[in-house]
Amino acid sequence: MSALRERATDGLYGLGWGTVKKLPEPVAVRLGRTIADVTWKRRGPLVRRLEANYARVVPDAGPERLAELSRAGMRSYLRYWMESFRLPAWSEERIRTGFAPEDLHHLTDGLAAGRGVVLALPHLANWDLAGAWVTTELKTPFTTVAERLKPETLYDRFVAFREGLGMEVLPHSGGSAFGTLARRLRDGGLVCLVADRDLSASGVEVDFFGEPTRMPAGPALLAQHTGALLLPATLWYDDSPVMRGRLHPPIEVPGTGTRAEKTSVMTQALADAFATCIADHPEDWHMLQRLWLADLDPAKGPAGPRPTDVDPAKSPDGPRPTGQESPDIVRPVADSGREPQAGSASGSEKGRP
């Protein structure tokens, strides 16, 4: 990314946090929907990629249904952004009433037992709102990992935003994140990681909606190393201002097998839990990047390139490194990682703060 574009990107995010949070909520909602509809009508590469991913989730959907889903998906995505820009200005009461999770006892019982909990989520709805709810309603701080961004000022904005919501944010670079996360868990703490996408060579291959992809090994490895509970969590929107969510039953560490075999079984169980909610609420899955191995390398998957597939190198935003997401219309989240290597941290997916 050029220095000029870095400054422009940083300025746009700064404008969002500085301006959108001051808008009345109905105005912010209308603004988000307008931006979503304009983006959707342009039929750019990210919208077409979203439809290609939805085609895996809803395989019997025709072009009209996929178009409906992608429009709803962009509206959901911009709802995320409008909420996140406004979160620093929300009262504690607004945060408490803005999220309604089901089966919360899986989390609260695990924390009460002092085992530590790894909460693993996919790119569904608003991860930041869920995190703010945990720190506000449950009075429970937690730790996550963020990849460093360019410019550094943009990374600093995201770190300050999440720290302002009560999260501890560890930089992925420097090689110490995995060890710090493990210490937090051994102390009975909470670690939250977004874990449905990994483009590294050491990601765990899983079956996801009938085709292979890779997901991060980090959640399963942390659970094995520390004895912490591994809980899948899923989020979705409905027609109300309240985001919904579910805490799924713990994923147990298999009693037999090598570490790699156990990690594979546990990561597949995570993928299955994610898939259940994504199938029910596909429009709230904000996956605007290539995910399946068939799309990353058609020679490695059962399916060839999809008609809606777009080469990121030919997108209007120009070429980007593998796995790095668009800086102008992309969710910045902390992704969990692959098994740590010497000199690495938790292996969080590059390109995400």
Short mmCIF file of N, CA and C in Angstrom, two decimals, residues 49 52-53 56 199 205-206 208 210-214 290-306 309:
data_model
loop_
_atom_site.label_atom_id
_atom_site.label_comp_id
_atom_site.label_asym_id
_atom_site.label_seq_id
_atom_site.Cartn_x
_atom_site.Cartn_y
_atom_site.Cartn_z
N ARG A 49 -17.39 -11.85 -4.56
CA ARG A 49 -16.77 -12.87 -3.72
C ARG A 49 -17.73 -13.33 -2.63
N ALA A 52 -20.04 -15.74 -4.16
CA ALA A 52 -19.38 -17.02 -4.42
C ALA A 52 -19.29 -17.85 -3.14
N ASN A 53 -19.03 -17.20 -2.02
CA ASN A 53 -18.99 -17.93 -0.75
C ASN A 53 -20.38 -18.38 -0.33
N ARG A 56 -21.57 -21.68 -1.69
CA ARG A 56 -21.19 -22.90 -0.99
C ARG A 56 -22.14 -23.18 0.17
N LEU A 199 -4.98 -18.79 6.08
CA LEU A 199 -4.36 -18.99 4.78
C LEU A 199 -2.93 -19.49 4.90
N GLU A 205 -6.63 -28.53 7.93
CA GLU A 205 -7.61 -28.75 6.88
C GLU A 205 -8.87 -29.35 7.47
N VAL A 206 -10.02 -28.76 7.12
CA VAL A 206 -11.32 -29.23 7.60
C VAL A 206 -12.29 -29.31 6.44
N PHE A 208 -15.78 -28.11 5.19
CA PHE A 208 -16.65 -26.98 5.51
C PHE A 208 -17.65 -26.84 4.39
N GLY A 210 -18.99 -29.19 2.79
CA GLY A 210 -18.73 -30.20 1.78
C GLY A 210 -17.45 -30.03 0.99
N GLU A 211 -16.65 -29.00 1.28
CA GLU A 211 -15.40 -28.79 0.58
C GLU A 211 -14.29 -28.47 1.57
N PRO A 212 -13.04 -28.76 1.20
CA PRO A 212 -11.94 -28.53 2.14
C PRO A 212 -11.52 -27.07 2.21
N THR A 213 -11.21 -26.65 3.42
CA THR A 213 -10.56 -25.36 3.65
C THR A 213 -9.63 -25.54 4.84
N ARG A 214 -8.95 -24.45 5.23
CA ARG A 214 -8.08 -24.51 6.40
C ARG A 214 -8.57 -23.53 7.44
N ARG A 290 -11.51 -15.02 -0.28
CA ARG A 290 -11.46 -16.43 -0.66
C ARG A 290 -11.21 -17.28 0.58
N LEU A 291 -11.88 -18.40 0.65
CA LEU A 291 -11.78 -19.26 1.83
C LEU A 291 -11.44 -20.70 1.47
N TRP A 292 -12.19 -21.29 0.52
CA TRP A 292 -12.02 -22.70 0.22
C TRP A 292 -10.76 -22.93 -0.61
N LEU A 293 -10.15 -24.09 -0.40
CA LEU A 293 -8.91 -24.41 -1.11
C LEU A 293 -9.11 -24.39 -2.61
N ALA A 294 -10.30 -24.75 -3.07
CA ALA A 294 -10.57 -24.74 -4.50
C ALA A 294 -10.46 -23.34 -5.09
N ASP A 295 -10.73 -22.33 -4.28
CA ASP A 295 -10.63 -20.95 -4.74
C ASP A 295 -9.22 -20.40 -4.58
N LEU A 296 -8.55 -20.84 -3.52
CA LEU A 296 -7.17 -20.39 -3.30
C LEU A 296 -6.24 -21.00 -4.32
N ASP A 297 -6.48 -22.27 -4.66
CA ASP A 297 -5.70 -22.98 -5.68
C ASP A 297 -6.61 -24.01 -6.31
N PRO A 298 -7.22 -23.71 -7.47
CA PRO A 298 -8.19 -24.62 -8.08
C PRO A 298 -7.66 -26.04 -8.26
N ALA A 299 -6.33 -26.21 -8.40
CA ALA A 299 -5.77 -27.55 -8.60
C ALA A 299 -5.88 -28.41 -7.35
N LYS A 300 -6.10 -27.77 -6.17
CA LYS A 300 -6.13 -28.52 -4.91
C LYS A 300 -7.53 -28.83 -4.42
N GLY A 301 -8.54 -28.38 -5.15
CA GLY A 301 -9.90 -28.58 -4.68
C GLY A 301 -10.75 -29.29 -5.70
N PRO A 302 -11.94 -29.76 -5.28
CA PRO A 302 -12.80 -30.47 -6.20
C PRO A 302 -13.51 -29.58 -7.19
N ALA A 303 -13.53 -28.28 -6.93
CA ALA A 303 -14.27 -27.37 -7.79
C ALA A 303 -13.32 -26.40 -8.47
N GLY A 304 -13.59 -26.08 -9.71
CA GLY A 304 -12.78 -25.10 -10.41
C GLY A 304 -13.20 -23.69 -10.04
N PRO A 305 -12.62 -22.69 -10.70
CA PRO A 305 -12.98 -21.30 -10.40
C PRO A 305 -14.46 -21.05 -10.65
N ARG A 306 -15.07 -20.31 -9.75
CA ARG A 306 -16.49 -20.00 -9.89
C ARG A 306 -16.67 -18.82 -10.84
N ASP A 309 -15.90 -15.59 -9.31
CA ASP A 309 -14.60 -15.40 -8.69
C ASP A 309 -13.89 -14.22 -9.31
#
